[in-house]
Short mmCIF file of C-alpha atoms in Angstrom, two decimals:
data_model
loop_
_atom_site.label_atom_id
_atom_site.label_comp_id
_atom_site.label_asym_id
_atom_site.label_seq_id
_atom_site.Cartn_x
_atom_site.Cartn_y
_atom_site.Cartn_z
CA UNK A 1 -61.19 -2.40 -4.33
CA UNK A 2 -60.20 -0.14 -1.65
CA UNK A 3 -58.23 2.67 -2.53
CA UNK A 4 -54.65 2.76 -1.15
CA UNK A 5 -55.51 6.76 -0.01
CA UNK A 6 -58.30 5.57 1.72
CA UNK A 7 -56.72 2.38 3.52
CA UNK A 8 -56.63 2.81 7.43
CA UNK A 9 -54.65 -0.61 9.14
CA UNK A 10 -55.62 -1.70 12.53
CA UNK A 11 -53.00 -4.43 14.05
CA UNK A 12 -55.79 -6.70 16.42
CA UNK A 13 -54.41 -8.48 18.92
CA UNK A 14 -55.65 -11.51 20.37
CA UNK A 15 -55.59 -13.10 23.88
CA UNK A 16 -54.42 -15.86 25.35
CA UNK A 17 -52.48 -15.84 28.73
CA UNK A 18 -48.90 -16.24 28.35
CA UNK A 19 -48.95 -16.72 24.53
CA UNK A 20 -49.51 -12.99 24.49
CA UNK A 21 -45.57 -13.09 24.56
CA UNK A 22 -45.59 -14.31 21.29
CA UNK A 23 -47.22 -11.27 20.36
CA UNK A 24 -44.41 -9.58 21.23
CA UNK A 25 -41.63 -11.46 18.79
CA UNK A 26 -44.37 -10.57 15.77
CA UNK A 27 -44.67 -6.82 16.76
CA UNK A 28 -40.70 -6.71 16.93
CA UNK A 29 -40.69 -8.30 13.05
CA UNK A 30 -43.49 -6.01 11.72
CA UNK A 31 -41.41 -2.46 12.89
CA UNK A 32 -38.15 -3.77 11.23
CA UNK A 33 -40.21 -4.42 8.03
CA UNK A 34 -41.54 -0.62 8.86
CA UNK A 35 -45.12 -1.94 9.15
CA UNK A 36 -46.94 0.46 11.28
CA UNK A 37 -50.73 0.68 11.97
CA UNK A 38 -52.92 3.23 11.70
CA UNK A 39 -54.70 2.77 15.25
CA UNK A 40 -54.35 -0.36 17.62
CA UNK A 41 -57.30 -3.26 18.70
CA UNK A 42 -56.56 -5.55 21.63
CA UNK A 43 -58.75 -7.96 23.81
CA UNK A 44 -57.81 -9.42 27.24
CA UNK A 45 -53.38 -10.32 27.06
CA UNK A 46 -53.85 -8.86 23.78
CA UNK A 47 -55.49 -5.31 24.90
CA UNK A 48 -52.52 -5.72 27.54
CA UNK A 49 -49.64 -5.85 24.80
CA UNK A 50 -51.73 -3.07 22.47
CA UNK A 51 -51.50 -0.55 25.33
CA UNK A 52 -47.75 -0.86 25.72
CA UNK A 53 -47.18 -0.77 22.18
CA UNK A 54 -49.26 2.56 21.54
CA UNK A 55 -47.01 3.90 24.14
CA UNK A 56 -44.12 4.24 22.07
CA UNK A 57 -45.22 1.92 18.60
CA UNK A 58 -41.26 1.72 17.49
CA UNK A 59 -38.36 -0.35 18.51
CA UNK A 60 -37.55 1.45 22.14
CA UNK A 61 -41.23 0.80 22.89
CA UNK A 62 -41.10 -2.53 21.94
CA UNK A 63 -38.08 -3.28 23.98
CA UNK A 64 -39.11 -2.14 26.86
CA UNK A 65 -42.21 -4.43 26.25
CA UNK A 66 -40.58 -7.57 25.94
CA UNK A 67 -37.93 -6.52 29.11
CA UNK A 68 -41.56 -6.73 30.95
CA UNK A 69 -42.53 -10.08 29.49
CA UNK A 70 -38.82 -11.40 30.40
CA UNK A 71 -39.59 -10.51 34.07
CA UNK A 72 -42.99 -11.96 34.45
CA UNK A 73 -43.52 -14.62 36.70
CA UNK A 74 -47.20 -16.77 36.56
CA UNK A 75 -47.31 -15.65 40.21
CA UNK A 76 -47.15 -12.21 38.98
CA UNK A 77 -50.18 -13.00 36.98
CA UNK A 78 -52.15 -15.03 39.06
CA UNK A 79 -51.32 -14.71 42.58
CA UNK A 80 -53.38 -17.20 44.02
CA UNK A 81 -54.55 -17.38 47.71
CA UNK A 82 -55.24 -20.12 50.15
CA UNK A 83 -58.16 -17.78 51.60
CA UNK A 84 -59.27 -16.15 48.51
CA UNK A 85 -59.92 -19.45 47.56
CA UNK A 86 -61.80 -20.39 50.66
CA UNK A 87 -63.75 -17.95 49.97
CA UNK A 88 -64.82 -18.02 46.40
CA UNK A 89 -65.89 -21.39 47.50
CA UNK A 90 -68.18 -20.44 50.04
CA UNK A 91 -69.95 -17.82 47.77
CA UNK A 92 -68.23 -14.80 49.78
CA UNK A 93 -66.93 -13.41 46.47
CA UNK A 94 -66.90 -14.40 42.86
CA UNK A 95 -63.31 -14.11 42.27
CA UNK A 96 -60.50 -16.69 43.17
CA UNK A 97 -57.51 -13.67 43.15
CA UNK A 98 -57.43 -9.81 43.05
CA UNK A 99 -54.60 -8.37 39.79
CA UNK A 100 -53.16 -6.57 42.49
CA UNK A 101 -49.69 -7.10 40.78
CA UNK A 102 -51.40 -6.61 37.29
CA UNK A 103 -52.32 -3.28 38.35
CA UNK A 104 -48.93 -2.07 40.07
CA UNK A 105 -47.44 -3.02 36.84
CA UNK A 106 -50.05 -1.14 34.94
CA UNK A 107 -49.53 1.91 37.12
CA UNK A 108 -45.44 1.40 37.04
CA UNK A 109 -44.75 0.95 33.85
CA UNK A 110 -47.35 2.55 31.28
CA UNK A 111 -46.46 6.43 30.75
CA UNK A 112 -50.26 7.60 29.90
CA UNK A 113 -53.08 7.25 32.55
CA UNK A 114 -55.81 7.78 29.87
CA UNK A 115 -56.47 6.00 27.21
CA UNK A 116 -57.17 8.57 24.79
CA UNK A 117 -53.17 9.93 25.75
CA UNK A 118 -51.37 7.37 24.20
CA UNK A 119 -49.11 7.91 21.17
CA UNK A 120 -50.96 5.54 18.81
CA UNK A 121 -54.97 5.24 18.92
CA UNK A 122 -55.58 2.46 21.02
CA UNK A 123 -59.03 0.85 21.56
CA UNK A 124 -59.86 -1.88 24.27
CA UNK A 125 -62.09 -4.73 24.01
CA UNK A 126 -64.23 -5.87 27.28
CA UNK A 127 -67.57 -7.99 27.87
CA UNK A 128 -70.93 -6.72 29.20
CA UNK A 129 -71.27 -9.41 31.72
CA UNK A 130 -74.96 -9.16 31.28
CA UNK A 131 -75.37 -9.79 27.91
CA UNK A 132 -72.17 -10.89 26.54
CA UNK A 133 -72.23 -7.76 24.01
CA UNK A 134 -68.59 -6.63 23.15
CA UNK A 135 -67.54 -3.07 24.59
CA UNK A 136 -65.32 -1.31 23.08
CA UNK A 137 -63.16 1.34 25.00
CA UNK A 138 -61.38 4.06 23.45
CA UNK A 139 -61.39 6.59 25.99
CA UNK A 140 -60.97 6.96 29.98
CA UNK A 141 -58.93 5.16 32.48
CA UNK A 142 -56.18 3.15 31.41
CA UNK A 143 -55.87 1.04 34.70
CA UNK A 144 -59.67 0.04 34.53
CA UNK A 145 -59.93 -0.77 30.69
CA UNK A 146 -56.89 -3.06 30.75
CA UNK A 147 -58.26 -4.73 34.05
CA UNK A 148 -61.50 -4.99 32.80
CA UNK A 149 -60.31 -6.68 29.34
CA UNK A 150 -58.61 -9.51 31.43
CA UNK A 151 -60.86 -10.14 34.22
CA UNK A 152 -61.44 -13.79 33.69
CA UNK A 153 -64.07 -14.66 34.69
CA UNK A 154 -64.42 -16.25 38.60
CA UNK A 155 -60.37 -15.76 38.44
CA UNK A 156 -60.48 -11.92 38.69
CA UNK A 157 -63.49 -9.38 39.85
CA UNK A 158 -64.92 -7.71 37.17
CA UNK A 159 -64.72 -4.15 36.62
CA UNK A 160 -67.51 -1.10 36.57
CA UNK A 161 -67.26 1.52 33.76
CA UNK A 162 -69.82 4.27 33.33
CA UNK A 163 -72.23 1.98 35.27
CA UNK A 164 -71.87 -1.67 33.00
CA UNK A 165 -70.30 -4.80 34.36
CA UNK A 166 -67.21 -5.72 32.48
CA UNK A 167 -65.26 -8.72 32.11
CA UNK A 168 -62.41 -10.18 30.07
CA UNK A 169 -62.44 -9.37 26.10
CA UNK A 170 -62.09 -13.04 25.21
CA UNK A 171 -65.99 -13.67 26.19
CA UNK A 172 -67.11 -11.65 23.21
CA UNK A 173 -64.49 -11.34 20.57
CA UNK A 174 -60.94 -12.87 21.61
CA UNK A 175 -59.39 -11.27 18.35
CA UNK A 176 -62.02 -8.17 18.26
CA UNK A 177 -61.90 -8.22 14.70
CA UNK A 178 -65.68 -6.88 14.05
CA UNK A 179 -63.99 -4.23 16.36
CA UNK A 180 -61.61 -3.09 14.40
CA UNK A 181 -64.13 -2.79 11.71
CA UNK A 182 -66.52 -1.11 13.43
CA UNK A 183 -64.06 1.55 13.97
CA UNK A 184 -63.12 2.43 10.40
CA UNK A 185 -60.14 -0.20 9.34
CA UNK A 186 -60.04 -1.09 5.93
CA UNK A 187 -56.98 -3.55 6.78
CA UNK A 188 -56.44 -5.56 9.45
CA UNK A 189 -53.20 -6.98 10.26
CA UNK A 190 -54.15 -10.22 13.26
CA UNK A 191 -51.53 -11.27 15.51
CA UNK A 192 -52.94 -14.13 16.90
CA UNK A 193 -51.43 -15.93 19.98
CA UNK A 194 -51.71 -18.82 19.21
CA UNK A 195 -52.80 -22.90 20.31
CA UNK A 196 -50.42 -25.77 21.59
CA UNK A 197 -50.53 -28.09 18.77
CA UNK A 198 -47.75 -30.65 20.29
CA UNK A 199 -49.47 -31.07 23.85
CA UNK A 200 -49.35 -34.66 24.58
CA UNK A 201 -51.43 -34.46 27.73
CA UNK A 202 -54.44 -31.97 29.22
CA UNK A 203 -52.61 -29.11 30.96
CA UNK A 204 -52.82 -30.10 34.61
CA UNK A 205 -54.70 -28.02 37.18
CA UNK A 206 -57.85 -26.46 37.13
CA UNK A 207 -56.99 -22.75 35.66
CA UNK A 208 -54.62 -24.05 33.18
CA UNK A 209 -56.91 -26.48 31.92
CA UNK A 210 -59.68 -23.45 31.49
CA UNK A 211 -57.05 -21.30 30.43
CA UNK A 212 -56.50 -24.07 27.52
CA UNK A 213 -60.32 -24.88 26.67
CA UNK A 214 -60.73 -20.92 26.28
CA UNK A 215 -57.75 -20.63 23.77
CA UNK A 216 -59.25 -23.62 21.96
CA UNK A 217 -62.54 -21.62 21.53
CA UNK A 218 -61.01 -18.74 20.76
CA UNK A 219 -58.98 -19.88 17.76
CA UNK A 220 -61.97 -21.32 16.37
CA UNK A 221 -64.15 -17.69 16.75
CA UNK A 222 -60.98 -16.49 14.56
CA UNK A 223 -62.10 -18.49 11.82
CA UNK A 224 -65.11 -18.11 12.33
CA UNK A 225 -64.34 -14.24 12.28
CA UNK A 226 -62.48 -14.07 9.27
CA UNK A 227 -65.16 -15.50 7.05
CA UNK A 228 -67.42 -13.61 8.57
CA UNK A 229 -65.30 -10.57 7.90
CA UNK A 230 -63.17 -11.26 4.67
CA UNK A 231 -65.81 -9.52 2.14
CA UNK A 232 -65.69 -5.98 4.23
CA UNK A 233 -62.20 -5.78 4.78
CA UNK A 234 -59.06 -6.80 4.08
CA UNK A 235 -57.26 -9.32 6.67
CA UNK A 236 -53.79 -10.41 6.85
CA UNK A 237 -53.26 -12.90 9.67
CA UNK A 238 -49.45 -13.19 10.78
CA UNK A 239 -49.46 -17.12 11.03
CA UNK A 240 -48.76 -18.40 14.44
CA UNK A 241 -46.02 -20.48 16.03
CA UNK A 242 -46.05 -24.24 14.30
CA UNK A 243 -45.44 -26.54 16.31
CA UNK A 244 -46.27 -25.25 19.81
CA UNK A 245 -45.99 -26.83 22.37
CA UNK A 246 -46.66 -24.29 25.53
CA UNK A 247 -49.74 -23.57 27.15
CA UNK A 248 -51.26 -20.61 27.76
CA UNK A 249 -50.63 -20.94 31.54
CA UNK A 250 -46.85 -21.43 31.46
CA UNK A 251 -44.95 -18.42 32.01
CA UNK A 252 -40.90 -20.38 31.75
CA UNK A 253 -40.57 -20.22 28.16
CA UNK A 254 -40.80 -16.47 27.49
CA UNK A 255 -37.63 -15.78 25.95
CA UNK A 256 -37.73 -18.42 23.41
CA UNK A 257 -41.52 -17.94 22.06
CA UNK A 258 -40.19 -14.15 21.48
CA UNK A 259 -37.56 -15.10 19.62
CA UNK A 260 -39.25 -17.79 17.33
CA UNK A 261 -41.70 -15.84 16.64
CA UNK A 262 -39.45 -12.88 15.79
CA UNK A 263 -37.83 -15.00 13.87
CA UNK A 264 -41.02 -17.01 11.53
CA UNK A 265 -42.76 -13.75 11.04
CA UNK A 266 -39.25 -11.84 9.51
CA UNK A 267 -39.66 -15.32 7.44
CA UNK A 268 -43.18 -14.77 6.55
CA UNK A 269 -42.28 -11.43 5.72
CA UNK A 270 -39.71 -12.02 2.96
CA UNK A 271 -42.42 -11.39 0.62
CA UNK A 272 -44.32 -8.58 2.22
CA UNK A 273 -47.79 -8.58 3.94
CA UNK A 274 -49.33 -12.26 2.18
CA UNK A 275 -53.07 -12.00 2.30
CA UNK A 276 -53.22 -15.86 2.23
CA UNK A 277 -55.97 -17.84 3.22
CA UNK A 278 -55.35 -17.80 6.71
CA UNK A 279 -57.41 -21.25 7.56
CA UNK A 280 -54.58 -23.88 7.32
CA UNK A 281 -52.67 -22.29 9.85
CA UNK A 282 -55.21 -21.82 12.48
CA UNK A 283 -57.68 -24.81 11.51
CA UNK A 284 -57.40 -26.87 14.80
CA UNK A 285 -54.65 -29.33 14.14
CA UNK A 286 -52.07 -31.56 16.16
CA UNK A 287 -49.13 -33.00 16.18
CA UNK A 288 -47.34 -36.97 16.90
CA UNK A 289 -44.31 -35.81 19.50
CA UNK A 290 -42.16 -37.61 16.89
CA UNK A 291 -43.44 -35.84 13.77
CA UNK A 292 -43.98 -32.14 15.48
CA UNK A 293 -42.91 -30.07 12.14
CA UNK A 294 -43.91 -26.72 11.64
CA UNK A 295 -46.95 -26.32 9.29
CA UNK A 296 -46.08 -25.28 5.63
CA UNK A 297 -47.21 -21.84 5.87
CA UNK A 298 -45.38 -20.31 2.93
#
């Protein structure tokens, strides 16, 4: 048993486009129960949401978090071009769009330009586009480490740092939980994004329907991860939003997937941190349109 002296907590964060606000509504629950980590994980949205958090990891920091989340737009996101896509598809460039509005944001709105400045230890989780290895990045440019963590791949250009390839996170470890580990946490507190459970219909268009088929992959590497993981470490999953029925490239519903999940994790929370078995909330799962009630995760 590990020794409450001894315990360091890492909150991990997850990815998964605009389900990252989610993220937001737990971290907003977790400070009023005065749960605070020890040093912060976070791959692709996630790594996004983990650098604003170690900003200022209490309730002003939070807010102004979700004021940014309230303001995005998908075009903010993903601001696609009629010739950047003429050219990705004549092999002039690899990318359909440049994060030129992800990075102003970046730049505007995040008060440290190196990682190692922030408030809280924060540690970003990127791909070695060579070998699909997980890189972990806990020092250096803030800009390039949160670009580099959500450059998905052929949407955005990967990114170059100390001489390796980089691309999004969510290639190698969408919840970077063997990060977290490898970096000394004895608890780890996920706060997953999330899957649409009451989609009736594929997501149309081509980048929300990749967008969809990488959260579905992702949620089942989770799993996979925790088992994987649950004899080194303790792991406390915050259970996701039941039923769901938002995908992960639909920006309109901000407001209310903060709020919800505000609201279910306070609910959760009732009886402190539950180290349940996490697998019946994020076993893959769906539900009629008629019968879409939340899953019994008390």
């Amino acid at each position: 048993m590990i020794e409450q002296t001894t315990r360091k907590t890492a909150f991990v964060l997850a990815g998964g486009g605009s389900l990252g606000a989610v993220q937001v509504g737990m971290l907003k629950a977790l400070n009023k129960e005065q749960i605070k980590p020890d040093f912060i994980v976070g791959a692709s949205v996630g790594a996004i949401n983990a650098a604003y958090y170690a900003a200022s990891p209490d309730e002003a920091g939070i807010a102004r978090l979700e004021q940014i989340w309230m303001s995005l737009r998908r075009t903010d996101i993903f601001p696609f071009s009629t010739l950047g896509t003429v050219l990705c598809l004549l092999g002039r460039r690899d990318h359909f769009a440049l994060p030129r509005q992800l990075r102003a944001l970046i730049a505007s709105q995040l008060p440290y330009r190196r990682l190692e400045e922030a408030a809280l230890p924060c540690h970003v989780v990127a791909t070695d586009v060579l070998d699909g290895t997980e890189v972990i990045l806990s020092s250096g440019e803030i800009e390039e480490a949160l670009l580099a963590s959500a450059a998905i791949p052929a949407v955005f250009p990967g990114v170059t740092i100390a001489g390796r390839s980089l691309i999004d996170g969510c290639v190698s470890s969408n919840t970077p939980i063997s990060a977290a580990v490898s970096l000394g946490a004895t608890r780890l507190v996920i706060i997953p994004t999330g899957s649409p459970c009451v989609l009736q219909a594929p997501p149309r268009g081509a980048l929300a329907i990749v967008m969809h088929s990488l959260n579905l992959m992702a949620m089942r590497q989770l799993l996979a991860d925790v088992d994987r993981f649950s004899g080194r470490c303790e792991l406390i999953v915050v259970p996701p939003l039941c039923p769901l029925a938002v995908n992960t490239y639909d920006f309109s519903q901000t407001g209310e997937l903060i709020r919800r999940a505000e609201e279910a994790t306070l609910h959760w929370l009732e009886g402190g941190l539950q180290n349940t078995d996490p697998h019946h909330t994020l076993a893959p799962h769906h539900h009629r349109e008629d019968d879409a009630r939340p899953c019994d995760i008390l």
